[in-house]
Amino acid sequence: MSTILKWAGNKTAIMPELIKHLPAGQRLVEPFAGSCAVMMTTDYPHYLVADINPDLINLYKKIALDCEAFISRAKNI
């Protein structure tokens, strides 16, 4: 699955190597979310997504609360 944002420092290209070093468990903690490339290419039951950019985190919260509304609005841009 691809990410919805183009983001500086995107980890998509290094995911094949990075995934080898991720721990097993029920939750992945992603302290540098950015485009959420790590979350989008892994299959943990739970995620804790964080980033220093409050606007980015707010965007992800809005999407999580009402994905269909986000898609509808994005189509009109």
XYZ file of N, CA and C in Angstrom:
231
model
N 0.846 -1.173 0.000
C 0.000 0.000 0.000
C 0.893 1.238 0.000
N 0.491 2.243 -0.731
C 1.289 3.464 -0.775
C 0.771 4.473 0.248
N 1.572 5.487 0.489
C 1.194 6.523 1.450
C 0.383 7.608 0.751
N -0.342 8.399 1.532
C -1.161 9.464 0.943
C -0.378 10.755 0.771
N 0.801 10.848 1.382
C 1.604 12.069 1.332
C 2.989 11.809 0.774
N 3.503 12.781 0.070
C 4.923 12.789 -0.278
C 5.598 13.502 0.891
N 6.632 12.903 1.462
C 7.219 13.459 2.678
C 8.729 13.332 2.652
N 9.416 14.414 2.997
C 10.877 14.368 3.093
C 11.267 13.313 4.120
N 12.230 12.485 3.785
C 12.645 11.430 4.706
C 11.775 10.192 4.645
N 10.920 10.105 3.644
C 10.034 8.951 3.493
C 10.839 7.647 3.524
N 10.337 6.678 4.276
C 11.050 5.414 4.478
C 10.643 4.312 3.491
N 9.786 4.617 2.541
C 9.291 3.599 1.614
C 10.420 2.851 0.913
N 11.403 3.572 0.427
C 12.489 2.940 -0.331
C 13.337 1.991 0.509
N 13.421 2.241 1.816
C 14.265 1.392 2.674
C 13.474 0.354 3.456
N 12.174 0.270 3.223
C 11.349 -0.661 3.992
C 11.789 -2.121 3.891
N 12.227 -2.621 2.735
C 12.664 -4.028 2.709
C 13.778 -4.320 3.723
N 14.680 -3.389 3.919
C 15.748 -3.579 4.903
C 15.271 -3.241 6.316
N 14.509 -2.162 6.446
C 14.039 -1.723 7.762
C 13.146 -2.762 8.423
N 12.290 -3.399 7.647
C 11.335 -4.363 8.194
C 12.031 -5.537 8.883
N 13.238 -5.851 8.443
C 14.009 -6.935 9.067
C 14.390 -6.613 10.508
N 14.396 -5.344 10.855
C 14.852 -4.910 12.174
C 13.715 -4.505 13.107
N 12.493 -4.569 12.637
C 11.358 -4.204 13.479
C 11.037 -5.341 14.436
N 10.666 -5.004 15.666
C 10.388 -6.047 16.651
C 9.036 -6.716 16.412
N 8.938 -7.940 16.875
C 7.640 -8.618 16.890
C 6.842 -8.035 18.048
N 5.544 -8.120 17.972
C 4.726 -7.639 19.075
C 3.347 -7.234 18.608
N 2.578 -6.723 19.542
C 1.201 -6.325 19.279
C 1.082 -4.872 18.834
N 2.139 -4.071 19.094
C 2.054 -2.647 18.786
C 3.372 -2.143 18.226
N 3.280 -1.380 17.159
C 4.450 -0.690 16.620
C 4.367 0.766 17.054
N 5.426 1.253 17.659
C 5.520 2.661 18.029
C 6.345 3.353 16.948
N 5.743 4.310 16.275
C 6.401 5.049 15.194
C 6.571 6.499 15.638
N 7.761 6.857 16.178
C 7.953 8.208 16.707
C 8.153 9.282 15.638
N 8.458 8.893 14.425
C 8.695 9.843 13.333
C 7.779 9.476 12.172
N 6.491 9.697 12.333
C 5.478 9.191 11.403
C 5.659 9.675 9.974
N 5.825 10.968 9.787
C 5.935 11.493 8.422
C 4.787 11.009 7.562
N 5.082 10.318 6.495
C 4.039 9.828 5.585
C 3.400 8.523 6.054
N 3.825 8.009 7.186
C 3.339 6.737 7.747
C 3.727 5.540 6.879
N 4.862 5.636 6.212
C 5.323 4.548 5.341
C 5.532 3.253 6.116
N 6.055 3.353 7.344
C 6.285 2.138 8.134
C 4.949 1.486 8.480
N 4.004 2.286 8.933
C 2.691 1.753 9.284
C 1.997 1.143 8.063
N 2.127 1.798 6.918
C 1.424 1.340 5.720
C 2.003 0.052 5.139
N 3.223 -0.306 5.521
C 3.838 -1.509 4.951
C 4.061 -2.609 5.977
N 3.479 -2.462 7.160
C 3.579 -3.510 8.175
C 2.182 -3.937 8.594
N 2.112 -4.995 9.374
C 0.812 -5.559 9.739
C 0.740 -5.835 11.238
N 0.961 -4.804 12.037
C 0.814 -4.941 13.486
C -0.661 -4.784 13.845
N -1.114 -5.434 14.917
C -2.502 -5.247 15.340
C -2.799 -3.812 15.793
N -1.776 -3.136 16.358
C -1.964 -1.783 16.888
C -0.748 -0.924 16.552
N -0.997 0.381 16.453
C 0.070 1.337 16.157
C -0.043 2.532 17.090
N 1.094 3.080 17.464
C 1.161 4.371 18.139
C 1.977 5.257 17.210
N 1.304 6.213 16.595
C 1.927 7.063 15.587
C 2.148 8.447 16.185
N 3.385 8.935 16.104
C 3.719 10.249 16.653
C 4.592 11.012 15.665
N 4.564 12.318 15.789
C 5.424 13.177 14.992
C 5.451 14.537 15.673
N 6.509 15.296 15.453
C 6.625 16.627 16.049
C 5.687 17.631 15.378
N 5.202 17.312 14.198
C 4.352 18.210 13.426
C 2.887 18.023 13.845
N 2.320 18.971 14.610
C 0.941 18.801 15.085
C -0.090 18.806 13.958
N 0.178 19.530 12.884
C -0.764 19.538 11.758
C -0.839 18.167 11.096
N 0.288 17.515 10.985
C 0.330 16.174 10.403
C -0.449 15.186 11.269
N -0.223 15.224 12.565
C -0.937 14.320 13.479
C -2.432 14.617 13.453
N -2.794 15.895 13.394
C -4.209 16.253 13.306
C -4.833 15.695 12.029
N -4.107 15.762 10.917
C -4.605 15.186 9.662
C -4.891 13.698 9.831
N -3.953 12.967 10.412
C -4.153 11.526 10.604
C -5.312 11.234 11.555
N -5.490 12.067 12.573
C -6.628 11.885 13.488
C -7.945 12.094 12.753
N -8.007 13.139 11.932
C -9.230 13.409 11.159
C -9.549 12.250 10.216
N -8.533 11.725 9.562
C -8.740 10.589 8.660
C -9.248 9.382 9.436
N -8.656 9.122 10.602
C -9.068 7.972 11.415
C -10.508 8.115 11.898
N -10.927 9.330 12.213
C -12.281 9.548 12.722
C -13.348 9.411 11.639
N -13.039 9.863 10.427
C -14.035 9.811 9.357
C -13.339 9.735 8.000
N -12.906 8.556 7.677
C -12.149 8.322 6.446
C -12.961 8.690 5.205
N -14.219 8.331 5.181
C -15.054 8.609 4.008
C -15.195 10.109 3.768
N -15.351 10.891 4.828
C -15.450 12.345 4.677
C -14.148 12.916 4.134
N -13.023 12.394 4.603
C -11.730 12.858 4.100
C -11.601 12.565 2.607
N -11.947 11.365 2.205
C -11.853 10.987 0.789
C -12.760 11.873 -0.058
N -13.966 12.102 0.414
C -14.914 12.938 -0.315
C -14.377 14.357 -0.494
N -13.832 14.920 0.579
C -13.276 16.279 0.495
C -12.039 16.313 -0.395
N -11.200 15.313 -0.299
C -9.969 15.276 -1.098
C -10.286 15.186 -2.588
N -11.351 14.492 -2.932
C -11.733 14.378 -4.344
C -12.138 15.726 -4.930
N -12.593 16.627 -4.076
C -13.044 17.940 -4.540
C -11.922 18.968 -4.625
N -10.725 18.583 -4.284
C -9.601 19.536 -4.328
C -9.057 19.609 -5.738
